[in-house]
XYZ file of C-alpha atoms in Angstrom:
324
model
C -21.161 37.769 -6.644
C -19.661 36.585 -9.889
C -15.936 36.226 -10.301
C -14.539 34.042 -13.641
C -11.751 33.818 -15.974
C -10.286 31.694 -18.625
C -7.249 29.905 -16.990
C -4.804 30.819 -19.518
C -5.170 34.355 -18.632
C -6.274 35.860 -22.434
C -7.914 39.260 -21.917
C -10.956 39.029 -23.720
C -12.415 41.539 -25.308
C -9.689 44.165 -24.864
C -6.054 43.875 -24.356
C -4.283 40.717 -23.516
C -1.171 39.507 -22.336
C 1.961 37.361 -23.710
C 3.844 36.747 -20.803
C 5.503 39.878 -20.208
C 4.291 43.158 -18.205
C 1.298 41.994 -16.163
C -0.966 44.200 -14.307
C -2.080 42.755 -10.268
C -4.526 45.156 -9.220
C -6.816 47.180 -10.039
C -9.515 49.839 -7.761
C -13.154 49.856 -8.104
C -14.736 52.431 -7.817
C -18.754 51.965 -6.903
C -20.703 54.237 -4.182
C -19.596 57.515 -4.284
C -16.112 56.848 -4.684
C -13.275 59.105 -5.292
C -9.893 60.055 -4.984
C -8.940 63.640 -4.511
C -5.309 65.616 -3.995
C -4.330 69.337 -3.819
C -0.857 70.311 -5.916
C 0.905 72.657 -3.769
C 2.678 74.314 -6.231
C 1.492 75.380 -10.132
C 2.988 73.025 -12.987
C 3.073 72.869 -16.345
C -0.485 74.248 -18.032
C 0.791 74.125 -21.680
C 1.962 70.117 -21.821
C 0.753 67.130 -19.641
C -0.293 63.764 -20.512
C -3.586 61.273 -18.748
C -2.337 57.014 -19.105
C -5.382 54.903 -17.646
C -7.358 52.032 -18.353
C -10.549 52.099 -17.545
C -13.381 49.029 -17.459
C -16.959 50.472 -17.201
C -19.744 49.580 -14.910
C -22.144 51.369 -16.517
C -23.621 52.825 -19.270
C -25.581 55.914 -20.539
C -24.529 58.211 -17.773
C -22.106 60.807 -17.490
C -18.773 59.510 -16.055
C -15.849 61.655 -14.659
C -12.722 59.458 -14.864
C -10.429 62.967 -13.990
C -12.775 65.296 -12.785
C -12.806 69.241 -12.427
C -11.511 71.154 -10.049
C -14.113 73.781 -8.930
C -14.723 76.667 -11.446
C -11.169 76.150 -13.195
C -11.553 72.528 -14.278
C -9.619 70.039 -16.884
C -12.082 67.262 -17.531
C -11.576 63.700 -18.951
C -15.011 61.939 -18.576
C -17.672 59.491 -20.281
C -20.734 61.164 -21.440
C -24.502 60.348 -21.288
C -24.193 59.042 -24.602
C -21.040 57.049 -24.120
C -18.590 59.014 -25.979
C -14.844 60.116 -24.467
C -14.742 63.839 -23.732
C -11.707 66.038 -22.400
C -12.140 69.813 -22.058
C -11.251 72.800 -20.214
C -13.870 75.075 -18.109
C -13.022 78.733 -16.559
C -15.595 81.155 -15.489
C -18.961 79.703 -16.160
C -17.193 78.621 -20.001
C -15.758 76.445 -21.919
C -12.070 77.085 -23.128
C -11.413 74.216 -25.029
C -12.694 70.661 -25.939
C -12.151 67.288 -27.937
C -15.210 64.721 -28.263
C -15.000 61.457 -29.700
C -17.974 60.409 -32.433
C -17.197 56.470 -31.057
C -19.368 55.227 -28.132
C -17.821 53.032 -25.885
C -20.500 50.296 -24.400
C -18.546 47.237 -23.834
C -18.649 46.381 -20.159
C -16.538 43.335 -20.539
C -13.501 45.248 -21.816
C -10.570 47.275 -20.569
C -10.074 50.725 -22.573
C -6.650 52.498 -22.570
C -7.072 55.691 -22.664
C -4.976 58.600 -23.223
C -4.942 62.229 -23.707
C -2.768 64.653 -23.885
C -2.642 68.575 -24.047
C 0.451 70.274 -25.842
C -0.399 73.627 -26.833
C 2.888 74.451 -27.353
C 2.714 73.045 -30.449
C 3.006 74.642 -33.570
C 0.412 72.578 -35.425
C -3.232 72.925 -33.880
C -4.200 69.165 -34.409
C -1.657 68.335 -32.466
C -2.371 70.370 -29.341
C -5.167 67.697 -28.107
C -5.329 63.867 -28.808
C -6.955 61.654 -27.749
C -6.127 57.462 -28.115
C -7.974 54.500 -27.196
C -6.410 51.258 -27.262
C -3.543 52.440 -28.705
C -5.768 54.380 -32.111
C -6.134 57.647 -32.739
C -9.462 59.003 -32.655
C -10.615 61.719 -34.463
C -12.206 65.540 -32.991
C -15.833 65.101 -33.272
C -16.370 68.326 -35.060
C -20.431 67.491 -35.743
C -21.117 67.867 -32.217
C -18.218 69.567 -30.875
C -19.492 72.959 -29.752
C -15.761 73.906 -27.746
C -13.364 75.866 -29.220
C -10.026 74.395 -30.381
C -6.795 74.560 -28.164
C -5.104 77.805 -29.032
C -1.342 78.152 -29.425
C 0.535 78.081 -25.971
C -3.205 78.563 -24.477
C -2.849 77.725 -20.279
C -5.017 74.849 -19.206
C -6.700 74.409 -15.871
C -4.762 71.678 -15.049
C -1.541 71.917 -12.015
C -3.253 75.014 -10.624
C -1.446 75.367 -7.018
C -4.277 74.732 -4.626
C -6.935 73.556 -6.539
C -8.287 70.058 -6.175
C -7.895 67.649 -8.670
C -10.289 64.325 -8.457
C -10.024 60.716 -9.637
C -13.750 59.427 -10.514
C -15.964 62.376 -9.951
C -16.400 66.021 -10.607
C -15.809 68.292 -8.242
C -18.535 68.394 -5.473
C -20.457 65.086 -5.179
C -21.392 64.857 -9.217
C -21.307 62.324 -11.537
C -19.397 59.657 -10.303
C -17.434 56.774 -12.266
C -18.612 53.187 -12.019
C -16.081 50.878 -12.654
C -12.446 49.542 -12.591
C -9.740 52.122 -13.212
C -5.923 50.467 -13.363
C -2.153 52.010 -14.122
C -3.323 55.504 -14.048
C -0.592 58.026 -14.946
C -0.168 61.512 -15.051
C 3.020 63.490 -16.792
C 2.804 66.566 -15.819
C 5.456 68.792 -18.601
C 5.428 66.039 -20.862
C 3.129 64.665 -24.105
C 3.930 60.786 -24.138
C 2.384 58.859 -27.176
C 0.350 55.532 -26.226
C 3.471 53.402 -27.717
C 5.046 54.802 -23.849
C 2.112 52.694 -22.125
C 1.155 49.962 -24.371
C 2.022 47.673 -27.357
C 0.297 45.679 -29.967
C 0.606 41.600 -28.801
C 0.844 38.324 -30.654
C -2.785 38.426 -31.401
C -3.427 42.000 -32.268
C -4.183 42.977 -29.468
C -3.366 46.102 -27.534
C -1.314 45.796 -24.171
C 0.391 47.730 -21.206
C 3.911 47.615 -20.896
C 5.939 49.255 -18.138
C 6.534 52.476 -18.769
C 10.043 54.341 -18.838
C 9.768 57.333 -20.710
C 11.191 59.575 -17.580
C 10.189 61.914 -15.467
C 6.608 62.384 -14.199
C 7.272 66.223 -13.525
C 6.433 68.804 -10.789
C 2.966 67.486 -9.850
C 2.724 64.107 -12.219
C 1.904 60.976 -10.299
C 1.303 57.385 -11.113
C -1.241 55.142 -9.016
C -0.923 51.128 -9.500
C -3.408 50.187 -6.653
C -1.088 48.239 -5.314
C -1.004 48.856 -1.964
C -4.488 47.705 -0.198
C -4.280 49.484 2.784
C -3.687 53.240 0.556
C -5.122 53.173 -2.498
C -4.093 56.925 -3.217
C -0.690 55.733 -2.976
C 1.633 57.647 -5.769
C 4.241 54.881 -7.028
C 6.102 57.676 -9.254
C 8.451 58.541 -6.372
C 6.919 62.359 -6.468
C 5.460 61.601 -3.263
C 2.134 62.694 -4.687
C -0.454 60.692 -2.807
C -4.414 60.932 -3.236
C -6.766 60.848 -0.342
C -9.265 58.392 -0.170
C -12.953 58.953 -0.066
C -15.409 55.682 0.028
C -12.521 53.691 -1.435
C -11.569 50.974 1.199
C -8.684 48.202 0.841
C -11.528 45.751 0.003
C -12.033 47.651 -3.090
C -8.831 46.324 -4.398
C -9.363 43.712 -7.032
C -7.863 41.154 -9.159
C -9.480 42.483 -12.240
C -6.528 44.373 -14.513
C -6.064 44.677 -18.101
C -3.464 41.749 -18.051
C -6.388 39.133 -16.273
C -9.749 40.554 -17.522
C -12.750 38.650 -15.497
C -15.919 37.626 -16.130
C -18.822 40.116 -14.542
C -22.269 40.499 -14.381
C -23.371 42.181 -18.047
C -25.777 45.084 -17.214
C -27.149 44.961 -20.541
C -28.779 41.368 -20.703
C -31.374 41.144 -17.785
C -34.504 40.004 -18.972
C -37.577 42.183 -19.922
C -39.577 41.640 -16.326
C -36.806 42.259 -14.408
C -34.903 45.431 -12.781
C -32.035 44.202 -11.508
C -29.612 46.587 -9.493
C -25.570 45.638 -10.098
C -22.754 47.235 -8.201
C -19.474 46.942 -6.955
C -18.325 47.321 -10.961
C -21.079 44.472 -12.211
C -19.803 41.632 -9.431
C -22.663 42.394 -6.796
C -26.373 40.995 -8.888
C -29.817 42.158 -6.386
C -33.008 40.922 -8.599
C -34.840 43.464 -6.744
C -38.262 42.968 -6.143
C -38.510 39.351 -8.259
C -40.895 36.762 -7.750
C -41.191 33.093 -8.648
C -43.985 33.965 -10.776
C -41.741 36.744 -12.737
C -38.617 35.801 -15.734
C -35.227 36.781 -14.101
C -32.290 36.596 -14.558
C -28.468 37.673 -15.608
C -25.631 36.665 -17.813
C -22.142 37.361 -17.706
C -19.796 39.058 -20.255
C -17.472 36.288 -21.257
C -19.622 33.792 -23.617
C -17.458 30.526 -24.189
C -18.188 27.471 -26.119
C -15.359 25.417 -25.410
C -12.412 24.887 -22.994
C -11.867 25.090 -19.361
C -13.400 27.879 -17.213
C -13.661 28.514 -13.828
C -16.612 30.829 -11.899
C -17.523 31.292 -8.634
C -20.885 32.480 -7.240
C -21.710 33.415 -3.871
C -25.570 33.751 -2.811
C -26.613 35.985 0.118
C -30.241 35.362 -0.335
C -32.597 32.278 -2.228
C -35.947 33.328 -3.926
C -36.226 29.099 -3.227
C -35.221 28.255 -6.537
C -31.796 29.697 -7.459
C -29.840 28.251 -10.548
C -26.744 29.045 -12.411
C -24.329 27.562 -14.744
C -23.553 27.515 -18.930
């Protein structure tokens, strides 16, 4: 187990933090792990908006950070190549769809994402968007195969009694591997990134606290605060999540405002298959010998300052170092 930061609390690689709105938990999401709830009423299907930031576990696997709800789905998820995709899906099709061209492989960062649906409106660029880290990021159209949002088209999304899942698709597909922190949902309402997060003193993007009103007939907001219920909604709605495989000892220091050090999936050496979970903190050289080249780095590389790490070893191969 590797846990390590840089006292001064700098996110690196992703957002950081000047002293104002800090971030104190975050969930991880590892074995099977989800979070599902049921609306018990239909809400809005023309507007919403998705706020969460996201550190991955993994890479080159398909991801479901929202994930469908049975045959009437609205899907925000990583794909097997590492893009960001969002789409709709109704009877065996899809409706819509927005791909990114960008890949997003850094396991050492947080990534703010959000996307939002407003087909409402009158100009069809604007009806989805997606943002990462506060940036804009263009429809994919070379690989985009999903139709475009249509004016005032319905979504799948607020469908009363349809499941709605946090780190999976529906069923037991395609789970996320990672850290997921200040997830929102605005259900009625398209909120621009500048409602989440800021640009700080050194360029980089941020979370603030946001304000921007109501969260809407079945909008919710989960901070992970609360150990014991992770599903907890903080919005006031009274829209909790039930857990499944997610257990107080999943909650973790690890936000967007205090970014730590983890195991880096992609440097272990050529001989060696080494198996990482619990979002890159748990390291099993499976299978290693004395007589084999292992080993594993972490994500943060520093060359001068003060930095703290702990490691904790369950088992000794009878020679067992680490360090800088």
């Amino acid at each position: 187990l590797l846990l390590g930061k840089s006292f001064d609390k700098v996110l690196m690689g992703a957002a950081g933090t000047d002293g104002s709105y800090e971030i104190k938990q975050s969930a991880i999401f590892d074995t099977n792990a989800s979070l599902v709830r049921t609306p018990s009423s239909t809400g809005n299907r023309k507007k919403w908006t998705i706020s969460v930031w996201v550190k991955k576990g993994k890479l080159g696997q398909i991801q479901y950070i929202y994930g469908g709800q049975s045959s009437n789905e609205t899907d925000l998820r990583f794909s097997g190549t590492d893009t960001i995709e969002y789409f709709g899906y109704q009877g065996g099709s899809h409706t819509w769809g927005f791909s990114t061209a960008r890949k997003f492989r850094d396991v050492g960062a947080w990534y703010h994402i959000v996307a939002i649906f407003d087909s409402a409106n009158g100009t069809q660029a604007l009806r989805a968007r997606l943002f990462v880290n506060g940036e804009e990021l263009p429809e994919n159209g070379a690989t985009s195969t999903v139709a475009a949002v249509t004016q005032n088209q319905d979504s799948m999304m607020n469908l009363v009694n349809v499941p709605q899942y946090i780190g999976k698709l529906h069923g037991n597909d395609y789970y996320f591997k990672g850290n997921m922190a200040e997830f929102h949902f605005l259900d009625g309402a398209a909120k621009a990134p500048s409602d989440f997060g800021q640009i700080g003193t050194y360029g980089e993007w941020k979370p603030i606290e946001y304000s921007g009103g109501s969260y809407g007939n079945n909008g919710w907001y989960l901070n992970f605060a609360t150990a014991a219920d992770m599903g907890d909604d903080k919005s006031g709605e009274g829209h909790d999540f039930t857990e499944h495989n997610i257990a107080a000892t999943d909650q973790m220091l690890d936000t967007p405002t205090s970014n730590f050090c983890t195991w880096n999936p992609v440097s272990t050496q050529e001989a060696m298959i080494a198996t990482l979970t619990q979002g890159n903190l748990r390291y099993n050289p499976a299978g290693a010998t004395m007589d084999e080249p292992y080993g594993m780095k972490g994500t943060l590389a520093v060359d001068s300052g003060k930095w703290y790490f702990e490691i904790r070893l369950d088992s000794d191969l009878a020679s067992t170092m680490s360090g800088f």
